[in-house]
Tab-separated table of C-alpha atoms in Angstrom:
chain	number	residue	atom	x	y	z
A	1	UNK	CA	56.871	16.767	-28.776
A	2	UNK	CA	58.692	15.994	-25.506
A	3	UNK	CA	57.686	13.126	-23.285
A	4	UNK	CA	56.458	15.501	-20.568
A	5	UNK	CA	54.441	17.460	-23.145
A	6	UNK	CA	52.829	14.248	-24.407
A	7	UNK	CA	52.006	13.273	-20.846
A	8	UNK	CA	50.410	16.669	-20.175
A	9	UNK	CA	48.397	16.352	-23.397
A	10	UNK	CA	47.292	12.843	-22.450
A	11	UNK	CA	46.180	14.006	-19.006
A	12	UNK	CA	44.245	16.925	-20.465
A	13	UNK	CA	42.509	14.647	-22.941
A	14	UNK	CA	41.675	12.217	-20.172
A	15	UNK	CA	40.182	15.029	-18.034
A	16	UNK	CA	38.049	16.125	-20.977
A	17	UNK	CA	36.786	12.612	-21.530
A	18	UNK	CA	35.951	12.278	-17.822
A	19	UNK	CA	34.066	15.580	-17.884
A	20	UNK	CA	32.030	14.510	-20.894
A	21	UNK	CA	31.413	11.127	-19.287
A	22	UNK	CA	30.184	12.784	-16.107
A	23	UNK	CA	27.805	15.025	-18.037
A	24	UNK	CA	26.486	12.071	-19.977
A	25	UNK	CA	25.911	10.151	-16.729
A	26	UNK	CA	24.054	13.092	-15.188
A	27	UNK	CA	21.851	13.379	-18.258
A	28	UNK	CA	21.136	9.642	-18.136
A	29	UNK	CA	20.165	9.804	-14.449
A	30	UNK	CA	17.921	12.793	-15.119
A	31	UNK	CA	16.240	10.984	-18.000
A	32	UNK	CA	15.605	7.914	-15.844
A	33	UNK	CA	14.134	9.936	-12.985
A	34	UNK	CA	12.039	12.337	-14.995
A	35	UNK	CA	8.536	11.516	-16.304
A	36	UNK	CA	8.109	11.207	-20.061
A	37	UNK	CA	6.287	14.525	-20.279
A	38	UNK	CA	9.292	16.316	-18.764
A	39	UNK	CA	12.154	14.724	-20.724
A	40	UNK	CA	14.110	16.689	-23.273
A	41	UNK	CA	13.166	15.627	-26.770
A	42	UNK	CA	15.440	13.161	-28.595
A	43	UNK	CA	18.192	14.854	-30.534
A	44	UNK	CA	19.053	17.335	-27.768
A	45	UNK	CA	22.689	16.228	-27.790
A	46	UNK	CA	24.000	19.806	-28.085
A	47	UNK	CA	23.117	20.181	-24.385
A	48	UNK	CA	25.989	17.837	-23.548
A	49	UNK	CA	28.318	19.897	-25.716
A	50	UNK	CA	27.090	23.099	-24.048
A	51	UNK	CA	27.750	21.642	-20.611
A	52	UNK	CA	31.200	20.493	-21.684
A	53	UNK	CA	31.876	24.061	-22.803
A	54	UNK	CA	30.773	25.417	-19.427
A	55	UNK	CA	27.236	26.526	-20.386
A	56	UNK	CA	24.407	24.988	-18.297
A	57	UNK	CA	22.021	22.739	-20.249
A	58	UNK	CA	18.715	24.294	-21.172
A	59	UNK	CA	15.958	22.917	-18.900
A	60	UNK	CA	13.190	20.872	-20.460
A	61	UNK	CA	10.096	23.052	-20.884
A	62	UNK	CA	7.325	22.449	-18.376
A	63	UNK	CA	3.906	21.508	-19.772
A	64	UNK	CA	1.290	24.244	-19.833
A	65	UNK	CA	-0.785	22.492	-17.158
A	66	UNK	CA	2.125	22.661	-14.701
A	67	UNK	CA	2.858	26.271	-15.559
A	68	UNK	CA	-0.784	27.190	-15.004
A	69	UNK	CA	-0.520	25.864	-11.436
A	70	UNK	CA	2.864	27.426	-10.745
A	71	UNK	CA	4.596	24.069	-10.263
A	72	UNK	CA	8.332	23.657	-10.685
A	73	UNK	CA	10.004	20.596	-12.213
A	74	UNK	CA	10.635	18.886	-8.861
A	75	UNK	CA	7.039	19.314	-7.734
A	76	UNK	CA	5.775	18.053	-11.066
A	77	UNK	CA	7.952	14.949	-10.951
A	78	UNK	CA	6.904	14.209	-7.348
A	79	UNK	CA	3.185	14.524	-8.148
A	80	UNK	CA	3.378	12.381	-11.275
A	81	UNK	CA	5.188	9.662	-9.281
A	82	UNK	CA	1.941	9.022	-7.355
A	83	UNK	CA	0.338	7.231	-10.282
A	84	UNK	CA	-1.043	6.080	-12.587
A	85	UNK	CA	-4.091	4.629	-10.870
A	86	UNK	CA	-5.018	1.863	-10.624
A	87	UNK	CA	-1.854	-0.134	-11.277
A	88	UNK	CA	-2.279	-3.205	-13.489
A	89	UNK	CA	-3.247	-6.434	-11.788
A	90	UNK	CA	-0.381	-8.824	-11.112
A	91	UNK	CA	-1.312	-12.248	-9.740
A	92	UNK	CA	0.237	-13.309	-6.459
A	93	UNK	CA	2.739	-16.021	-7.444
A	94	UNK	CA	2.282	-17.760	-4.091
A	95	UNK	CA	-1.485	-18.183	-4.654
A	96	UNK	CA	-2.558	-20.223	-7.661
A	97	UNK	CA	-6.116	-18.985	-7.140
A	98	UNK	CA	-5.081	-15.327	-7.549
A	99	UNK	CA	-7.151	-13.807	-10.348
A	100	UNK	CA	-9.192	-16.979	-10.843
A	101	UNK	CA	-12.911	-16.133	-11.325
A	102	UNK	CA	-14.186	-19.187	-9.437
A	103	UNK	CA	-11.878	-18.506	-6.477
A	104	UNK	CA	-12.891	-14.827	-6.453
A	105	UNK	CA	-16.573	-15.750	-6.373
A	106	UNK	CA	-15.982	-18.339	-3.643
A	107	UNK	CA	-14.092	-15.760	-1.596
A	108	UNK	CA	-16.780	-13.136	-2.167
A	109	UNK	CA	-19.453	-15.442	-0.799
A	110	UNK	CA	-17.410	-16.632	2.171
A	111	UNK	CA	-16.496	-13.031	3.066
A	112	UNK	CA	-20.158	-12.322	3.818
A	113	UNK	CA	-21.061	-15.741	5.260
A	114	UNK	CA	-21.329	-16.213	9.061
A	115	UNK	CA	-21.580	-20.017	8.934
A	116	UNK	CA	-17.821	-20.713	9.085
A	117	UNK	CA	-17.397	-18.767	12.348
A	118	UNK	CA	-17.271	-20.507	15.702
A	119	UNK	CA	-20.564	-18.984	16.864
A	120	UNK	CA	-22.218	-18.985	13.431
A	121	UNK	CA	-22.695	-15.205	13.571
A	122	UNK	CA	-19.404	-13.463	12.803
A	123	UNK	CA	-18.428	-12.505	9.230
A	124	UNK	CA	-15.372	-10.928	7.667
A	125	UNK	CA	-17.745	-8.197	6.472
A	126	UNK	CA	-18.592	-7.248	10.072
A	127	UNK	CA	-15.166	-5.627	10.559
A	128	UNK	CA	-14.543	-4.763	6.912
A	129	UNK	CA	-17.538	-2.776	5.687
A	130	UNK	CA	-17.673	-1.703	2.046
A	131	UNK	CA	-19.143	1.723	2.834
A	132	UNK	CA	-16.161	2.414	5.141
A	133	UNK	CA	-13.457	1.469	2.664
A	134	UNK	CA	-13.632	-2.105	4.017
A	135	UNK	CA	-12.537	-0.803	7.411
A	136	UNK	CA	-14.502	-0.955	10.660
A	137	UNK	CA	-15.305	2.561	11.854
A	138	UNK	CA	-14.312	1.714	15.428
A	139	UNK	CA	-10.984	2.274	17.157
A	140	UNK	CA	-10.606	-1.442	17.848
A	141	UNK	CA	-13.360	-3.895	16.981
A	142	UNK	CA	-14.753	-6.088	19.755
A	143	UNK	CA	-13.678	-9.708	19.813
A	144	UNK	CA	-16.001	-12.653	20.271
A	145	UNK	CA	-15.583	-12.278	24.036
A	146	UNK	CA	-16.694	-8.629	23.897
A	147	UNK	CA	-13.271	-7.204	24.679
A	148	UNK	CA	-11.590	-4.993	22.069
A	149	UNK	CA	-8.935	-6.524	19.860
A	150	UNK	CA	-5.395	-5.189	20.117
A	151	UNK	CA	-5.403	-3.191	16.881
A	152	UNK	CA	-7.544	-1.175	14.538
A	153	UNK	CA	-9.114	-3.143	11.672
A	154	UNK	CA	-7.290	-1.931	8.587
A	155	UNK	CA	-9.206	-1.167	5.435
A	156	UNK	CA	-8.799	-3.790	2.722
A	157	UNK	CA	-8.808	-1.515	-0.315
A	158	UNK	CA	-5.646	-1.821	-2.426
A	159	UNK	CA	-4.352	-4.672	-0.247
A	160	UNK	CA	-3.031	-6.438	-3.355
A	161	UNK	CA	-0.290	-3.786	-3.629
A	162	UNK	CA	1.269	-4.556	-0.240
A	163	UNK	CA	4.230	-6.837	0.308
A	164	UNK	CA	3.808	-7.150	4.090
A	165	UNK	CA	0.387	-7.561	5.684
A	166	UNK	CA	-1.014	-6.393	8.989
A	167	UNK	CA	0.061	-3.467	11.137
A	168	UNK	CA	3.186	-5.424	12.108
A	169	UNK	CA	3.859	-7.094	8.756
A	170	UNK	CA	3.522	-10.504	10.369
A	171	UNK	CA	2.478	-12.127	7.078
A	172	UNK	CA	4.151	-11.976	3.683
A	173	UNK	CA	1.126	-12.823	1.555
A	174	UNK	CA	-2.494	-11.828	1.678
A	175	UNK	CA	-3.700	-15.418	2.045
A	176	UNK	CA	-1.298	-16.120	4.927
A	177	UNK	CA	-2.609	-12.997	6.638
A	178	UNK	CA	-6.224	-14.150	6.146
A	179	UNK	CA	-5.437	-17.420	7.918
A	180	UNK	CA	-4.952	-15.538	11.179
A	181	UNK	CA	-8.458	-14.127	11.760
A	182	UNK	CA	-9.890	-17.386	10.424
A	183	UNK	CA	-8.178	-19.289	13.242
A	184	UNK	CA	-8.248	-16.663	16.019
A	185	UNK	CA	-11.035	-17.538	18.492
A	186	UNK	CA	-11.553	-13.815	19.130
A	187	UNK	CA	-12.408	-13.319	15.454
A	188	UNK	CA	-13.830	-15.927	13.040
A	189	UNK	CA	-12.395	-18.805	15.046
A	190	UNK	CA	-13.047	-21.534	12.511
A	191	UNK	CA	-11.283	-24.817	11.853
A	192	UNK	CA	-10.976	-27.278	8.992
A	193	UNK	CA	-13.867	-29.433	10.221
A	194	UNK	CA	-16.292	-26.530	10.299
A	195	UNK	CA	-15.134	-25.310	6.877
A	196	UNK	CA	-15.619	-28.771	5.419
A	197	UNK	CA	-19.148	-28.957	6.848
A	198	UNK	CA	-20.088	-25.570	5.364
A	199	UNK	CA	-18.724	-26.443	1.924
A	200	UNK	CA	-20.303	-29.886	1.864
A	201	UNK	CA	-23.691	-28.490	2.848
A	202	UNK	CA	-23.713	-25.805	0.158
A	203	UNK	CA	-23.676	-27.101	-3.446
A	204	UNK	CA	-22.724	-23.705	-4.884
A	205	UNK	CA	-19.743	-23.251	-2.568
A	206	UNK	CA	-18.658	-26.831	-3.215
A	207	UNK	CA	-18.916	-26.251	-6.956
A	208	UNK	CA	-16.871	-23.059	-6.795
A	209	UNK	CA	-14.185	-24.715	-4.664
A	210	UNK	CA	-13.987	-27.579	-7.165
A	211	UNK	CA	-13.727	-25.167	-10.109
A	212	UNK	CA	-10.959	-23.199	-8.427
A	213	UNK	CA	-8.893	-25.966	-6.862
A	214	UNK	CA	-10.052	-29.276	-8.275
A	215	UNK	CA	-11.033	-32.547	-6.640
A	216	UNK	CA	-10.911	-34.224	-4.247
A	217	UNK	CA	-11.755	-31.742	-1.507
A	218	UNK	CA	-8.873	-31.788	0.966
A	219	UNK	CA	-9.166	-31.732	4.727
A	220	UNK	CA	-7.115	-30.271	7.530
A	221	UNK	CA	-4.598	-27.532	6.807
A	222	UNK	CA	-4.918	-27.954	3.048
A	223	UNK	CA	-8.604	-26.982	3.191
A	224	UNK	CA	-7.886	-23.987	5.420
A	225	UNK	CA	-5.278	-22.808	2.940
A	226	UNK	CA	-7.681	-23.165	0.012
A	227	UNK	CA	-10.322	-21.084	1.800
A	228	UNK	CA	-7.745	-18.412	2.717
A	229	UNK	CA	-6.487	-18.278	-0.868
A	230	UNK	CA	-10.045	-17.863	-2.170
A	231	UNK	CA	-10.713	-15.042	0.291
A	232	UNK	CA	-7.426	-13.407	-0.724
A	233	UNK	CA	-8.383	-13.701	-4.410
A	234	UNK	CA	-11.566	-11.766	-3.635
A	235	UNK	CA	-9.800	-9.108	-1.536
A	236	UNK	CA	-7.359	-8.546	-4.402
A	237	UNK	CA	-10.261	-7.175	-6.450
A	238	UNK	CA	-10.921	-4.357	-3.949
A	239	UNK	CA	-9.268	-1.366	-5.590
A	240	UNK	CA	-10.082	2.114	-4.358
A	241	UNK	CA	-11.736	4.221	-7.081
A	242	UNK	CA	-10.090	7.001	-9.033
A	243	UNK	CA	-10.201	10.454	-7.483
A	244	UNK	CA	-9.823	14.156	-8.241
A	245	UNK	CA	-6.130	13.800	-7.504
A	246	UNK	CA	-5.808	11.127	-10.218
A	247	UNK	CA	-7.408	13.430	-12.764
A	248	UNK	CA	-4.869	16.126	-11.876
A	249	UNK	CA	-1.936	13.727	-11.880
A	250	UNK	CA	-2.846	12.255	-15.262
A	251	UNK	CA	-3.301	15.704	-16.787
A	252	UNK	CA	0.153	16.720	-15.583
A	253	UNK	CA	1.671	13.449	-16.827
A	254	UNK	CA	0.069	13.831	-20.255
A	255	UNK	CA	1.548	17.280	-20.665
A	256	UNK	CA	0.937	19.229	-23.836
A	257	UNK	CA	0.022	16.054	-25.731
A	258	UNK	CA	-3.439	16.340	-24.164
A	259	UNK	CA	-5.181	19.566	-25.236
A	260	UNK	CA	-7.559	19.342	-22.277
A	261	UNK	CA	-4.861	18.858	-19.632
A	262	UNK	CA	-4.636	22.503	-18.602
A	263	UNK	CA	-8.397	22.786	-18.018
A	264	UNK	CA	-8.367	19.626	-15.882
A	265	UNK	CA	-5.433	20.923	-13.854
A	266	UNK	CA	-7.084	24.307	-13.264
A	267	UNK	CA	-10.203	22.540	-11.965
A	268	UNK	CA	-8.293	21.086	-9.017
A	269	UNK	CA	-9.193	22.990	-5.828
A	270	UNK	CA	-6.754	25.784	-5.004
A	271	UNK	CA	-6.538	24.934	-1.303
A	272	UNK	CA	-5.929	21.261	-2.089
A	273	UNK	CA	-3.155	22.272	-4.490
A	274	UNK	CA	-1.425	24.240	-1.748
A	275	UNK	CA	-1.733	21.225	0.535
A	276	UNK	CA	-0.372	18.928	-2.187
A	277	UNK	CA	2.661	21.158	-2.720
A	278	UNK	CA	3.345	21.079	1.002
A	279	UNK	CA	2.860	17.267	1.032
A	280	UNK	CA	5.516	16.671	-1.657
A	281	UNK	CA	7.625	19.620	-0.499
A	282	UNK	CA	8.740	20.925	2.867
A	283	UNK	CA	6.480	18.628	4.931
A	284	UNK	CA	8.274	15.624	3.381
A	285	UNK	CA	5.184	13.419	3.694
A	286	UNK	CA	6.043	11.809	0.353
A	287	UNK	CA	9.213	10.315	1.815
A	288	UNK	CA	7.013	7.504	3.193
A	289	UNK	CA	3.645	8.071	1.519
A	290	UNK	CA	4.990	7.591	-1.975
A	291	UNK	CA	3.929	5.852	-5.174
A	292	UNK	CA	0.461	5.172	-6.579
A	293	UNK	CA	-0.856	3.776	-3.266
A	294	UNK	CA	0.739	6.598	-1.222
A	295	UNK	CA	2.863	4.215	0.847
A	296	UNK	CA	6.231	2.536	0.533
A	297	UNK	CA	4.765	-0.424	2.443
A	298	UNK	CA	7.354	-0.459	5.227
A	299	UNK	CA	7.331	0.386	8.933
A	300	UNK	CA	8.139	3.411	11.068
A	301	UNK	CA	7.816	4.732	14.565
A	302	UNK	CA	5.531	7.747	14.270
A	303	UNK	CA	5.534	8.654	17.942
A	304	UNK	CA	2.220	6.984	18.766
A	305	UNK	CA	1.491	5.011	21.955
A	306	UNK	CA	2.283	1.334	21.655
A	307	UNK	CA	0.584	-0.255	24.654
A	308	UNK	CA	-2.012	-2.840	23.674
A	309	UNK	CA	-3.320	-2.807	27.249
A	310	UNK	CA	-2.052	-1.532	30.619
A	311	UNK	CA	1.230	-3.289	31.292
A	312	UNK	CA	1.241	-5.053	27.916
A	313	UNK	CA	3.189	-3.361	25.112
A	314	UNK	CA	2.492	-4.002	21.451
A	315	UNK	CA	5.906	-4.916	19.963
A	316	UNK	CA	4.857	-3.816	16.497
A	317	UNK	CA	7.216	-4.728	13.683
A	318	UNK	CA	9.626	-6.545	15.992
A	319	UNK	CA	6.927	-9.040	16.936
A	320	UNK	CA	5.706	-9.147	13.345
A	321	UNK	CA	9.083	-10.255	12.031
A	322	UNK	CA	9.299	-12.965	14.684
A	323	UNK	CA	5.809	-14.189	13.759
A	324	UNK	CA	6.631	-14.102	10.056
A	325	UNK	CA	9.808	-16.138	10.410
A	326	UNK	CA	8.026	-18.755	12.533
A	327	UNK	CA	4.981	-18.967	10.246
A	328	UNK	CA	4.740	-22.315	8.403
A	329	UNK	CA	2.560	-20.552	5.816
A	330	UNK	CA	5.141	-17.945	4.811
A	331	UNK	CA	6.583	-17.761	1.309
A	332	UNK	CA	9.473	-20.033	2.248
A	333	UNK	CA	7.160	-22.855	3.261
A	334	UNK	CA	5.498	-25.705	1.377
A	335	UNK	CA	2.099	-23.989	1.070
A	336	UNK	CA	3.379	-21.355	-1.352
A	337	UNK	CA	2.505	-21.960	-5.014
A	338	UNK	CA	5.451	-19.911	-6.305
A	339	UNK	CA	7.372	-21.623	-9.097
A	340	UNK	CA	10.704	-19.973	-8.220
A	341	UNK	CA	12.407	-18.868	-4.985
A	342	UNK	CA	12.389	-15.258	-6.196
A	343	UNK	CA	8.932	-14.753	-4.641
A	344	UNK	CA	10.438	-15.206	-1.163
A	345	UNK	CA	13.458	-12.892	-1.409
A	346	UNK	CA	12.124	-10.341	1.104
A	347	UNK	CA	11.110	-13.044	3.572
A	348	UNK	CA	14.439	-14.822	3.266
A	349	UNK	CA	16.400	-11.726	4.213
A	350	UNK	CA	14.205	-9.952	6.748
A	351	UNK	CA	15.664	-9.894	10.262
A	352	UNK	CA	14.541	-8.182	13.470
A	353	UNK	CA	16.464	-5.445	15.204
A	354	UNK	CA	15.878	-3.553	18.426
A	355	UNK	CA	14.707	-0.475	16.518
A	356	UNK	CA	11.668	-2.409	15.239
A	357	UNK	CA	9.923	-2.144	18.621
A	358	UNK	CA	7.014	0.251	18.287
A	359	UNK	CA	7.215	0.452	14.498
A	360	UNK	CA	3.968	-0.014	12.545
A	361	UNK	CA	3.109	-0.165	8.883
A	362	UNK	CA	2.912	3.078	6.928
A	363	UNK	CA	-0.676	2.964	5.645
A	364	UNK	CA	-1.758	4.009	2.196
A	365	UNK	CA	-3.738	7.234	2.005
A	366	UNK	CA	-6.330	6.429	-0.638
A	367	UNK	CA	-9.963	6.381	0.547
A	368	UNK	CA	-8.665	8.017	3.733
A	369	UNK	CA	-11.876	9.931	4.397
A	370	UNK	CA	-13.786	6.657	4.747
A	371	UNK	CA	-11.459	4.731	7.037
A	372	UNK	CA	-11.395	6.696	10.324
A	373	UNK	CA	-10.320	6.271	13.071
A	374	UNK	CA	-6.615	6.206	12.303
A	375	UNK	CA	-3.430	4.629	13.616
A	376	UNK	CA	-2.590	1.057	14.583
A	377	UNK	CA	-4.716	1.439	17.705
A	378	UNK	CA	-7.396	3.686	16.225
A	379	UNK	CA	-6.458	6.422	18.689
A	380	UNK	CA	-6.730	9.314	16.201
A	381	UNK	CA	-10.410	9.832	15.586
A	382	UNK	CA	-10.325	12.294	12.714
A	383	UNK	CA	-8.101	13.462	9.894
A	384	UNK	CA	-7.577	16.683	11.847
A	385	UNK	CA	-6.210	14.613	14.740
A	386	UNK	CA	-3.666	13.014	12.398
A	387	UNK	CA	-2.538	16.368	11.015
A	388	UNK	CA	-2.302	17.815	14.521
A	389	UNK	CA	-0.157	14.878	15.632
A	390	UNK	CA	2.413	15.499	12.899
A	391	UNK	CA	2.209	19.264	13.316
A	392	UNK	CA	2.955	19.084	17.040
A	393	UNK	CA	5.039	15.898	17.050
A	394	UNK	CA	6.793	15.189	20.339
A	395	UNK	CA	10.192	13.924	19.225
A	396	UNK	CA	10.840	12.591	22.733
A	397	UNK	CA	8.336	9.835	21.956
A	398	UNK	CA	10.313	8.594	18.973
A	399	UNK	CA	11.873	5.475	20.396
A	400	UNK	CA	13.111	3.851	17.160
A	401	UNK	CA	16.535	5.490	16.811
A	402	UNK	CA	14.904	8.904	16.667
A	403	UNK	CA	13.296	8.379	13.239
A	404	UNK	CA	15.408	11.092	11.653
A	405	UNK	CA	12.831	11.809	8.941
A	406	UNK	CA	10.231	13.078	11.388
A	407	UNK	CA	10.111	16.559	12.831
A	408	UNK	CA	7.218	18.752	13.989
A	409	UNK	CA	5.613	20.471	11.002
A	410	UNK	CA	4.403	23.478	13.057
A	411	UNK	CA	1.478	24.140	10.732
A	412	UNK	CA	-0.789	27.135	11.282
A	413	UNK	CA	-4.569	26.630	10.979
A	414	UNK	CA	-4.620	27.623	7.313
A	415	UNK	CA	-1.840	25.177	6.423
A	416	UNK	CA	-3.608	22.380	8.301
A	417	UNK	CA	-6.815	23.061	6.410
A	418	UNK	CA	-4.954	22.992	3.090
A	419	UNK	CA	-3.295	19.674	3.899
A	420	UNK	CA	-6.680	18.252	4.887
A	421	UNK	CA	-8.174	19.554	1.623
A	422	UNK	CA	-5.490	17.729	-0.376
A	423	UNK	CA	-5.873	14.473	1.553
A	424	UNK	CA	-9.609	14.624	0.965
A	425	UNK	CA	-9.011	14.555	-2.793
A	426	UNK	CA	-7.521	11.062	-2.394
A	427	UNK	CA	-11.015	9.743	-1.673
A	428	UNK	CA	-13.778	9.355	-4.241
A	429	UNK	CA	-17.202	10.895	-3.606
A	430	UNK	CA	-18.730	7.420	-3.486
A	431	UNK	CA	-17.297	4.489	-1.506
A	432	UNK	CA	-15.717	1.647	-3.411
A	433	UNK	CA	-17.729	-1.380	-4.422
A	434	UNK	CA	-16.357	-4.857	-5.096
A	435	UNK	CA	-15.332	-5.308	-8.704
A	436	UNK	CA	-17.850	-6.992	-10.971
A	437	UNK	CA	-17.230	-10.706	-11.361
A	438	UNK	CA	-15.232	-11.712	-14.412
A	439	UNK	CA	-17.480	-13.700	-16.791
A	440	UNK	CA	-16.619	-17.356	-16.414
A	441	UNK	CA	-18.421	-20.488	-17.624
A	442	UNK	CA	-17.376	-22.301	-14.446
A	443	UNK	CA	-18.859	-19.597	-12.200
A	444	UNK	CA	-22.007	-19.441	-14.326
A	445	UNK	CA	-22.424	-23.207	-14.015
A	446	UNK	CA	-22.035	-23.072	-10.232
A	447	UNK	CA	-24.517	-20.228	-9.950
A	448	UNK	CA	-27.037	-22.215	-11.963
A	449	UNK	CA	-27.097	-25.018	-9.403
A	450	UNK	CA	-30.271	-25.377	-7.310
A	451	UNK	CA	-30.163	-23.168	-4.238
A	452	UNK	CA	-27.553	-20.802	-5.670
């Protein structure tokens, strides 16, 4: 063979290897992105050979439940990605009381106790009511001075799944976020001296604090942090209940391995299904409202007003980042219980930019029916108002670099009703209740004390 012929043969062989490598990479990416129920069974290697020979690979068969609903593979994958629910509990590494039964019980009691507040009357539970998804039901709750606060009181369900807290993400842990209303004179307005007096006067609370954090009882900032961490440990137990959507999602994920999956899928309301397909499809809602909690946990400008009061703008995420970086209680500070610096990676690298003005947190959508009114300022009174806003979106109001993802949906009345029907299936018929206390000898001993 001549040298040029050998070179041509070598190049041809190299092109063949590259083609096979590209096919293998595509198959690997597809396998990683596709739910278990949709993956081609092991041993389907001939598909790679078919593709190398120019024939398209045979698609993995859809489960009967998906076929019964007329879903395609992309829709199926997008729906299954919104679960399972609830996600497993993972303790907050910055809070040594996270998941501790004594801390949870201490937080539960303090959440409903007015004694720590400056006027002895205000409770966390006043603005976070269980029957309203631990939200408030008002656009902006009144402060201690009677004037409305700057923002809507967010519901606390599923808060453990967030990585930034508050409408502006001004805290990077749940306990650091709790410290703010505890200190704000417009809200609870307490201090370490008042907290110490309440704990010392109540043997059960003192016992629970001791069981969770040990002795001696600290004072000053250390006591405030302990109380905030106990309250956060309680709030972490507030998961929204499973819903009709979760039954559908799990049936689709189970595929043909579950003989009852098709019947469960067919029981999902037809109008809600049309709304769901629009949600994960051409409306592109799932670009931000993604994952089991229906949020990616970040911040966007959604074209809503951002004036806290006449002449006083709410800076949103821009102000939140500034507050976070200046906060001595953030994950980079000495009050974090994290054993490694990995817990503070997001905080270490977050930086403000001009586009953050007017951006607010993308809320989760679970228990949505319970938590009206909506928006950072509570200015959308009903779910229909929210849908109308996105249907008739004024792109001129998008001040954060145009927010390229958003465009008016231009939904007709039937499409709006279908989207509302789907969103309603993300709420359970009954409101969530706090999780039952984990059995604990320490909690039992504290409860047995006189006056408990």
